[in-house]
């Protein structure tokens, strides 16, 4: 039966507008088991014909039937399969993959074999093939470490590994010395005789042609002379010298998995062959991912610190104090307007439903002394136990002072962690005595650690005493200044205290007291009122209520300015938080841009790599790689590069954030979402930017890729 049937085959090459005919009507049949020599002068079209026979190239016109099948009508994938398992091709210049061991060169067709043999089988079979061509001791050698003859034997082993029906050898001895050439030719001859392999050898050397039984002569693209077909050794049964290619032993379900594993192995091999370039390619991704991770961790740390500072403020704290107002363009100065008074505070407590706690306070300042130590606290406040509730500030040691302490102006105080440390070191401050402006106060409680507020000042540098104690004992007495605070006539008797109702916190003076003691013990003005709105959502309503009550009490006409100021600390802190978030996001965008730049870098290098590896692609296609195999390989390479870069970037980013924490003492926070996002982004960068080069590689024509210089 005819293995090859050519009818009027033509091939023209396009050169500019010119069509150059190279094959001008070649008709030929080759039977199974024949050994044919194709001879002719250089440029007569032998290689062109061989490439068409080998399904590497396509004719311009005419018909080529291989094993009864019209090649013009089969798909590119089917042609790849023919190249892989039916046709072996031996090239003049060997076309081995550089920097790849002889063994891996030989097994390459098995990687693209539709049978999907297992890795172990492939390796074993490749070793057998190398033994057959006499290279058992050269399996791990790379082509550069092999002689020309050895390289050609590797190429022959590769062409035979899938036990093809046709072996095409295009000037296989052209680059060899005469002795080695003889050896190679004898090997081909033996394969024909003992294996029944159909062999076509191209040569321009008449001496070589003497080895064969049938000679076809070509001149200027046509067959000019045909030697009589010699007694063909066709249909001879296999002498079992060439082992059959390994068959798939696995279930079909696993084959795609194994295929993927093989693609990854090939990609890793390709990357290993160019470690330096791979590392440089990764650099963009490494920097981008490291920047993203470091940004996220530092940004996360700072926003966490700000969140903590906000939480340390208390449950939606609002601070109210009095301010100067101008009347008719004249500033009235402090006292010119009405100060906040206890009555104001009580009115707020009574009338503002949106408030959870109300704590009036007065400020003080001065040095505190205990034993031989002294300290000037950052803030000294006189207030009520409600202050602790407003600020959500627990006492960790001892007890808070009580409303009774406020009523009786007890000489007690609570101190923050910083004050405790400055005055008492590591000793417990509870029960100790300290002096503030000459007044002895007993420390009854130690406040919990709060840290810095959003402004950065230390909230633990703090002393809190009952409002009345600070007002009467420490700061001296100030009289009510506002006319509205008329003396009340309420009398206050012990019977009232004990009827089950709590006496008012700030007992007003009775008329008798007022007369007997002109230095009234009542006080009116406060520095601040602290209130808690409970939740941030409640704040606008709370502010509206506070403003209404105070304007009413201070008799402020509509259109006139408030003589008080309402400060919403939560909002202020959130402004800080959002500013820092904006900064973090801005930096993140910069980091993402660098990731994209890294992706573009990968695309560039992959494109260069596709160009540089055009021959490799050609060789892979020549041994049966389909377009999609090439696409997959380059895509996986890009993906592996990006993922490796991503992992290195994560390590680098983490290192940066750890260094920042240790050297700059910035808060950082490990961000798992950032790490996940970094991996996802680098993988997508790999796929997106790797796709175009991979697609470009897969679109290459086998013969053009092989010819690429
Ligand atoms: P040989 O018989 O020496 O193997 P070839 O088949 O390689 O000859 O080339 C036959 C002719 O076709 C030559 O004249 C060559 O210049 C021309 N040729 C080969 N390849 C191309 C090509 N890709 N483009 C244009 N002309 C080509
Ligand atoms: Mg040639």
PDB file of N, CA, C and O in Angstrom, residues 107 110-111 117-127 161 246 262:
ATOM      1  N   UNK A 107      12.732  12.598  25.012  1.00  0.00           N
ATOM      2  CA  UNK A 107      11.381  12.326  25.495  1.00  0.00           C
ATOM      3  C   UNK A 107      10.372  13.395  25.073  1.00  0.00           C
ATOM      4  O   UNK A 107       9.173  13.219  25.292  1.00  0.00           O
ATOM      5  N   UNK A 110       7.079  12.541  23.568  1.00  0.00           N
ATOM      6  CA  UNK A 110       6.145  11.842  24.455  1.00  0.00           C
ATOM      7  C   UNK A 110       5.312  12.836  25.259  1.00  0.00           C
ATOM      8  O   UNK A 110       4.185  12.551  25.645  1.00  0.00           O
ATOM      9  N   UNK A 111       5.915  14.036  25.532  1.00  0.00           N
ATOM     10  CA  UNK A 111       5.172  15.053  26.280  1.00  0.00           C
ATOM     11  C   UNK A 111       3.944  15.520  25.509  1.00  0.00           C
ATOM     12  O   UNK A 111       2.984  16.004  26.099  1.00  0.00           O
ATOM     13  N   UNK A 117       1.520   8.960  28.067  1.00  0.00           N
ATOM     14  CA  UNK A 117       2.193   7.962  28.899  1.00  0.00           C
ATOM     15  C   UNK A 117       2.624   8.589  30.229  1.00  0.00           C
ATOM     16  O   UNK A 117       2.788   9.796  30.322  1.00  0.00           O
ATOM     17  N   UNK A 118       2.785   7.737  31.229  1.00  0.00           N
ATOM     18  CA  UNK A 118       3.175   8.264  32.544  1.00  0.00           C
ATOM     19  C   UNK A 118       4.625   8.735  32.499  1.00  0.00           C
ATOM     20  O   UNK A 118       5.402   8.334  31.632  1.00  0.00           O
ATOM     21  N   UNK A 119       4.990   9.576  33.446  1.00  0.00           N
ATOM     22  CA  UNK A 119       6.351  10.121  33.491  1.00  0.00           C
ATOM     23  C   UNK A 119       7.393   9.015  33.583  1.00  0.00           C
ATOM     24  O   UNK A 119       8.420   9.046  32.908  1.00  0.00           O
ATOM     25  N   UNK A 120       7.104   8.037  34.426  1.00  0.00           N
ATOM     26  CA  UNK A 120       8.066   6.951  34.625  1.00  0.00           C
ATOM     27  C   UNK A 120       8.253   6.175  33.322  1.00  0.00           C
ATOM     28  O   UNK A 120       9.379   5.882  32.910  1.00  0.00           O
ATOM     29  N   UNK A 121       7.122   5.868  32.671  1.00  0.00           N
ATOM     30  CA  UNK A 121       7.197   5.137  31.399  1.00  0.00           C
ATOM     31  C   UNK A 121       7.970   5.941  30.365  1.00  0.00           C
ATOM     32  O   UNK A 121       8.803   5.404  29.630  1.00  0.00           O
ATOM     33  N   UNK A 122       7.681   7.245  30.305  1.00  0.00           N
ATOM     34  CA  UNK A 122       8.345   8.103  29.322  1.00  0.00           C
ATOM     35  C   UNK A 122       9.843   8.066  29.527  1.00  0.00           C
ATOM     36  O   UNK A 122      10.618   7.944  28.580  1.00  0.00           O
ATOM     37  N   UNK A 123      10.250   8.168  30.786  1.00  0.00           N
ATOM     38  CA  UNK A 123      11.672   8.223  31.090  1.00  0.00           C
ATOM     39  C   UNK A 123      12.340   6.903  30.700  1.00  0.00           C
ATOM     40  O   UNK A 123      13.373   6.885  30.020  1.00  0.00           O
ATOM     41  N   UNK A 124      11.691   5.812  31.093  1.00  0.00           N
ATOM     42  CA  UNK A 124      12.253   4.500  30.806  1.00  0.00           C
ATOM     43  C   UNK A 124      12.383   4.287  29.299  1.00  0.00           C
ATOM     44  O   UNK A 124      13.418   3.830  28.805  1.00  0.00           O
ATOM     45  N   UNK A 125      11.327   4.662  28.587  1.00  0.00           N
ATOM     46  CA  UNK A 125      11.317   4.469  27.147  1.00  0.00           C
ATOM     47  C   UNK A 125      12.397   5.318  26.479  1.00  0.00           C
ATOM     48  O   UNK A 125      13.102   4.850  25.581  1.00  0.00           O
ATOM     49  N   UNK A 126      12.569   6.568  26.954  1.00  0.00           N
ATOM     50  CA  UNK A 126      13.585   7.441  26.378  1.00  0.00           C
ATOM     51  C   UNK A 126      14.974   6.871  26.618  1.00  0.00           C
ATOM     52  O   UNK A 126      15.845   6.926  25.742  1.00  0.00           O
ATOM     53  N   UNK A 127      15.162   6.291  27.781  1.00  0.00           N
ATOM     54  CA  UNK A 127      16.470   5.683  28.069  1.00  0.00           C
ATOM     55  C   UNK A 127      16.737   4.525  27.115  1.00  0.00           C
ATOM     56  O   UNK A 127      17.852   4.365  26.599  1.00  0.00           O
ATOM     57  N   UNK A 161      10.970   7.871  18.723  1.00  0.00           N
ATOM     58  CA  UNK A 161      10.474   7.471  20.033  1.00  0.00           C
ATOM     59  C   UNK A 161       9.013   7.054  20.011  1.00  0.00           C
ATOM     60  O   UNK A 161       8.583   6.208  20.780  1.00  0.00           O
ATOM     61  N   UNK A 246       5.354   3.895  24.780  1.00  0.00           N
ATOM     62  CA  UNK A 246       4.566   3.568  25.975  1.00  0.00           C
ATOM     63  C   UNK A 246       3.115   3.970  25.781  1.00  0.00           C
ATOM     64  O   UNK A 246       2.809   4.970  25.150  1.00  0.00           O
ATOM     65  N   UNK A 262       2.714  18.002  33.545  1.00  0.00           N
ATOM     66  CA  UNK A 262       3.787  17.976  32.551  1.00  0.00           C
ATOM     67  C   UNK A 262       4.071  19.387  32.035  1.00  0.00           C
ATOM     68  O   UNK A 262       5.225  19.778  31.882  1.00  0.00           O
TER      69      UNK A 262
END
